Coordinates of C-alpha atoms and ligand atoms in Angstrom, one line a residue:
X1 CA 107.2 87.7 118.2
X2 CA 103.5 87.2 119.0
X3 CA 102.5 89.9 121.5
X4 CA 100.0 89.4 124.4
X5 CA 96.5 90.2 123.2
X6 CA 93.1 90.6 124.9
X7 CA 90.6 87.7 124.1
X8 CA 88.7 90.0 121.8
X9 CA 91.6 90.6 119.4
X10 CA 92.1 87.5 117.3
X11 CA 89.2 85.2 117.7
X12 CA 89.4 81.9 115.8
X13 CA 87.1 78.9 116.6
X14 CA 88.2 75.3 116.0
X15 CA 86.6 73.3 113.2
X16 CA 87.3 69.8 111.8
X17 CA 90.6 68.8 110.2
X18 CA 92.7 71.4 111.9
X19 CA 90.7 74.3 110.3
X20 CA 90.0 77.4 112.3
X21 CA 87.2 79.8 111.7
X22 CA 87.5 83.5 112.4
X23 CA 84.1 85.3 112.4
X24 CA 85.8 88.6 111.5
X25 CA 87.5 87.1 108.5
X26 CA 84.2 85.7 107.2
X27 CA 82.6 89.1 107.6
X28 CA 85.3 91.3 105.9
X29 CA 86.6 88.9 103.2
X30 CA 84.4 90.1 100.4
X31 CA 84.9 93.8 101.1
X32 CA 88.7 93.4 101.1
X33 CA 88.5 91.2 98.0
X34 CA 86.7 94.0 96.2
X35 CA 89.6 96.4 97.0
X36 CA 92.0 93.7 95.6
X37 CA 90.0 93.3 92.4
X38 CA 90.3 97.1 91.9
X39 CA 93.9 97.6 92.7
X40 CA 95.9 94.3 92.4
X41 CA 97.8 93.2 89.4
X42 CA 96.0 90.4 87.5
X43 CA 99.1 88.2 87.3
X44 CA 102.3 87.6 89.2
X45 CA 103.2 86.6 92.7
X46 CA 101.2 87.6 95.8
X47 CA 102.3 87.4 99.4
X48 CA 99.8 87.4 102.3
X49 CA 101.4 88.4 105.7
X50 CA 99.6 87.1 108.8
X51 CA 97.2 84.9 106.9
X52 CA 95.4 83.9 110.1
X53 CA 93.0 81.0 109.6
X54 CA 93.4 80.8 105.8
X55 CA 89.9 81.9 105.1
X56 CA 91.1 85.1 103.3
X57 CA 93.7 83.5 101.0
X58 CA 91.0 81.1 99.8
X59 CA 88.7 83.9 98.8
X60 CA 91.5 86.0 97.3
X61 CA 93.0 83.2 95.3
X62 CA 89.6 82.2 93.8
X63 CA 88.9 85.8 92.9
X64 CA 92.4 86.5 91.5
X65 CA 93.4 83.2 89.8
X66 CA 96.2 84.8 87.7
X67 CA 98.1 85.5 90.9
X68 CA 100.2 82.8 92.6
X69 CA 99.6 83.2 96.3
X70 CA 102.0 82.6 99.2
X71 CA 100.2 82.6 102.6
X72 CA 102.3 83.1 105.7
X73 CA 101.8 83.0 109.4
X74 CA 103.7 83.1 112.7
X75 CA 101.4 80.8 114.7
X76 CA 101.8 77.0 114.0
X77 CA 98.1 76.2 114.7
X78 CA 97.1 78.8 112.2
X79 CA 99.5 77.4 109.6
X80 CA 97.8 74.0 109.9
X81 CA 94.5 75.7 109.4
X82 CA 95.7 77.7 106.4
X83 CA 96.8 74.5 104.6
X84 CA 93.6 72.7 105.6
X85 CA 91.4 75.5 104.1
X86 CA 93.5 75.7 100.9
X87 CA 93.5 71.9 100.5
X88 CA 89.8 71.7 101.0
X89 CA 89.3 74.5 98.4
X90 CA 91.4 72.6 95.9
X91 CA 93.3 75.7 94.7
X92 CA 96.3 75.2 92.5
X93 CA 97.4 78.8 92.7
X94 CA 98.2 78.8 96.5
X95 CA 101.5 77.5 97.8
X96 CA 101.9 75.7 101.1
X97 CA 102.0 78.1 104.0
X98 CA 105.3 79.4 105.2
X99 CA 106.4 80.6 108.7
X100 CA 106.8 84.4 108.7
X101 CA 107.4 86.7 111.6
X102 CA 106.8 90.1 110.0
X103 CA 108.3 92.0 112.9
X104 CA 111.7 90.3 112.5
X105 CA 114.4 92.3 110.8
X106 CA 115.1 91.0 107.2
X107 CA 112.0 88.7 107.1
X108 CA 111.8 89.6 103.4
X109 CA 115.4 88.5 102.6
X110 CA 114.6 84.9 101.6
X111 CA 111.6 85.5 99.4
X112 CA 110.1 87.8 96.8
X113 CA 110.0 89.9 94.8
X114 CA 106.2 90.1 94.9
X115 CA 103.8 91.9 92.7
X116 CA 101.2 92.2 95.5
X117 CA 101.5 92.1 99.3
X118 CA 98.4 91.9 101.4
X119 CA 98.3 92.5 105.2
X120 CA 95.0 92.4 107.1
X121 CA 94.5 93.2 110.8
X122 CA 98.0 93.0 112.1
X123 CA 99.3 96.6 112.6
X124 CA 97.1 97.3 115.7
X125 CA 98.5 94.1 117.3
X126 CA 102.1 95.1 117.2
X127 CA 104.2 98.0 118.4
X128 CA 105.0 101.2 116.3
X129 CA 108.6 100.1 115.9
X130 CA 107.4 96.6 114.6
X131 CA 104.9 98.3 112.3
X132 CA 107.6 100.4 110.7
X133 CA 109.7 97.3 110.4
X134 CA 106.9 95.4 108.7
X135 CA 106.4 98.2 106.2
X136 CA 110.1 98.5 105.5
X137 CA 110.1 94.7 104.8
X138 CA 107.1 95.1 102.5
X139 CA 108.8 97.8 100.5
X140 CA 111.9 95.6 100.1
X141 CA 109.9 92.6 99.1
X142 CA 107.8 94.3 96.5
X143 CA 108.9 94.3 92.9
X144 CA 109.1 97.7 91.2
X145 CA 105.5 98.7 90.4
X146 CA 104.2 96.2 93.0
X147 CA 101.1 97.0 95.1
X148 CA 100.6 96.8 98.9
X149 CA 97.1 96.6 100.4
X150 CA 97.0 97.2 104.2
X151 CA 93.6 96.7 106.0
X152 CA 92.6 97.3 109.5
X153 CA 91.3 99.7 112.2
X154 CA 93.0 103.1 112.4
X155 CA 92.8 106.3 114.3
X156 CA 91.9 109.2 112.0
X157 CA 94.2 112.2 112.4
X158 CA 95.0 111.0 115.9
X159 CA 91.4 110.4 117.0
X160 CA 89.6 107.1 117.8
X161 CA 86.3 107.6 115.9
X162 CA 83.7 105.4 117.7
X163 CA 83.0 104.1 121.2
X164 CA 83.7 100.5 119.9
X165 CA 87.1 101.7 118.6
X166 CA 87.9 103.4 121.9
X167 CA 87.0 100.3 123.8
X168 CA 89.0 97.9 121.6
X169 CA 92.1 100.2 121.6
X170 CA 91.9 100.4 125.4
X171 CA 91.7 96.6 125.6
X172 CA 94.7 96.2 123.4
X173 CA 96.8 98.7 125.4
X174 CA 95.7 97.1 128.6
X175 CA 97.1 93.8 127.4
X176 CA 100.3 95.4 126.1
X177 CA 101.0 99.2 126.3
X178 CA 103.1 99.0 123.1
X179 CA 100.2 97.9 120.9
X180 CA 97.0 99.5 119.8
X181 CA 95.5 101.5 116.9
X182 CA 97.9 103.2 114.6
X183 CA 97.1 106.6 113.1
X184 CA 96.1 106.8 109.4
X185 CA 98.3 109.8 108.7
X186 CA 101.3 108.4 110.6
X187 CA 101.1 105.1 108.7
X188 CA 100.9 107.0 105.4
X189 CA 104.2 108.7 106.6
X190 CA 105.7 105.3 107.4
X191 CA 104.7 104.1 104.0
X192 CA 106.4 107.1 102.4
X193 CA 109.5 106.7 104.5
X194 CA 109.8 103.0 103.5
X195 CA 109.9 104.1 99.8
X196 CA 106.3 103.3 99.0
X197 CA 103.9 105.8 97.4
X198 CA 100.5 105.9 99.3
X199 CA 97.9 105.8 96.5
X200 CA 94.4 105.3 97.9
X201 CA 92.7 105.3 101.3
X202 CA 89.4 103.3 101.0
X203 CA 86.7 103.5 103.7
X204 CA 85.7 100.0 104.7
X205 CA 82.8 98.5 106.7
X206 CA 82.9 98.7 110.5
X207 CA 85.1 101.8 110.5
X208 CA 88.1 100.1 109.0
X209 CA 90.4 101.4 106.2
X210 CA 92.2 99.8 103.3
X211 CA 95.4 101.7 102.5
X212 CA 96.8 101.0 99.0
X213 CA 100.4 101.9 98.2
X214 CA 102.7 101.3 95.3
X215 CA 106.4 100.7 94.9
X216 CA 107.7 103.1 92.3
X217 CA 108.4 101.3 89.0
Ligands
SAM301 C1 93.7 89.5 114.0 S1 94.6 88.2 113.2 C2 94.3 88.5 111.5 C3 94.5 87.3 110.7 C4 94.1 87.4 109.2 N1 94.9 88.4 108.5 C5 92.6 87.9 109.2 O1 92.3 89.1 109.0 O2 91.8 87.0 109.4 C6 96.3 88.6 113.4 C7 97.2 87.5 112.9 O3 98.5 88.0 112.9 C8 99.4 86.9 113.4 N2 100.6 87.6 113.9 C9 100.8 88.1 115.1 N3 102.0 88.6 115.2 C10 102.6 88.4 114.0 C11 103.9 88.7 113.5 N4 104.9 89.3 114.2 N5 104.2 88.3 112.2 C12 103.3 87.7 111.5 N6 102.0 87.4 111.9 C13 101.7 87.7 113.2 C14 98.6 86.2 114.4 O4 99.0 84.9 114.5 C15 97.2 86.2 113.7 O5 97.0 85.1 112.8

């Protein structure tokens, strides 16, 4: 399901040919890509959950051409945008977008296994229960030895660490009391409970984190 969000949470402006442009995705794509270049396998199958506008998968697929990328999205308008961005980029290593509701039980059942799964800026927009569900699905969909890269804003040891983070978290909870920032240590615990091994926690621009986890080989 798509939860009710404040207007600040998932901004994407219309462009030509069905494309959408998210300013946040333009800002953080290179930093996330640098994490992928360091930790992702060079070849195999990659799944992106909640691909948004499609700006990210274009950057990631160009930088990691040995991976075959599967973008996914729950929102039909964004699925149109993803295919439009990919078509314009002329990338042969990106499949047509698929519908995926990552909070649905067993979303992973009809696809995979994947050598890499990437999830950017979704966990704070869903409930704790849905977040755990997403991570359980990731663990099931990864191949042994596969890598999961999870990016977003997080509390640190239970604390919101800046005025901007406190404001954004309050806006999220005002729209839906079940959503909001997750805690970095709690999410590391969810990863462990799902069967993944948390491997790296990388500080990212604008107070965000990239958590890298691996499925045991
Ligand atoms: C803040 S945007 C991030 C998009 C993209 N990952 C990025 O960083 O540009 C959140 C995205 O999650 C999608 N989304 C919301 N709920 C979802 C769910 N249950 N399963 C999959 N995607 C979902 C939204 O449609 C939106 O595209």
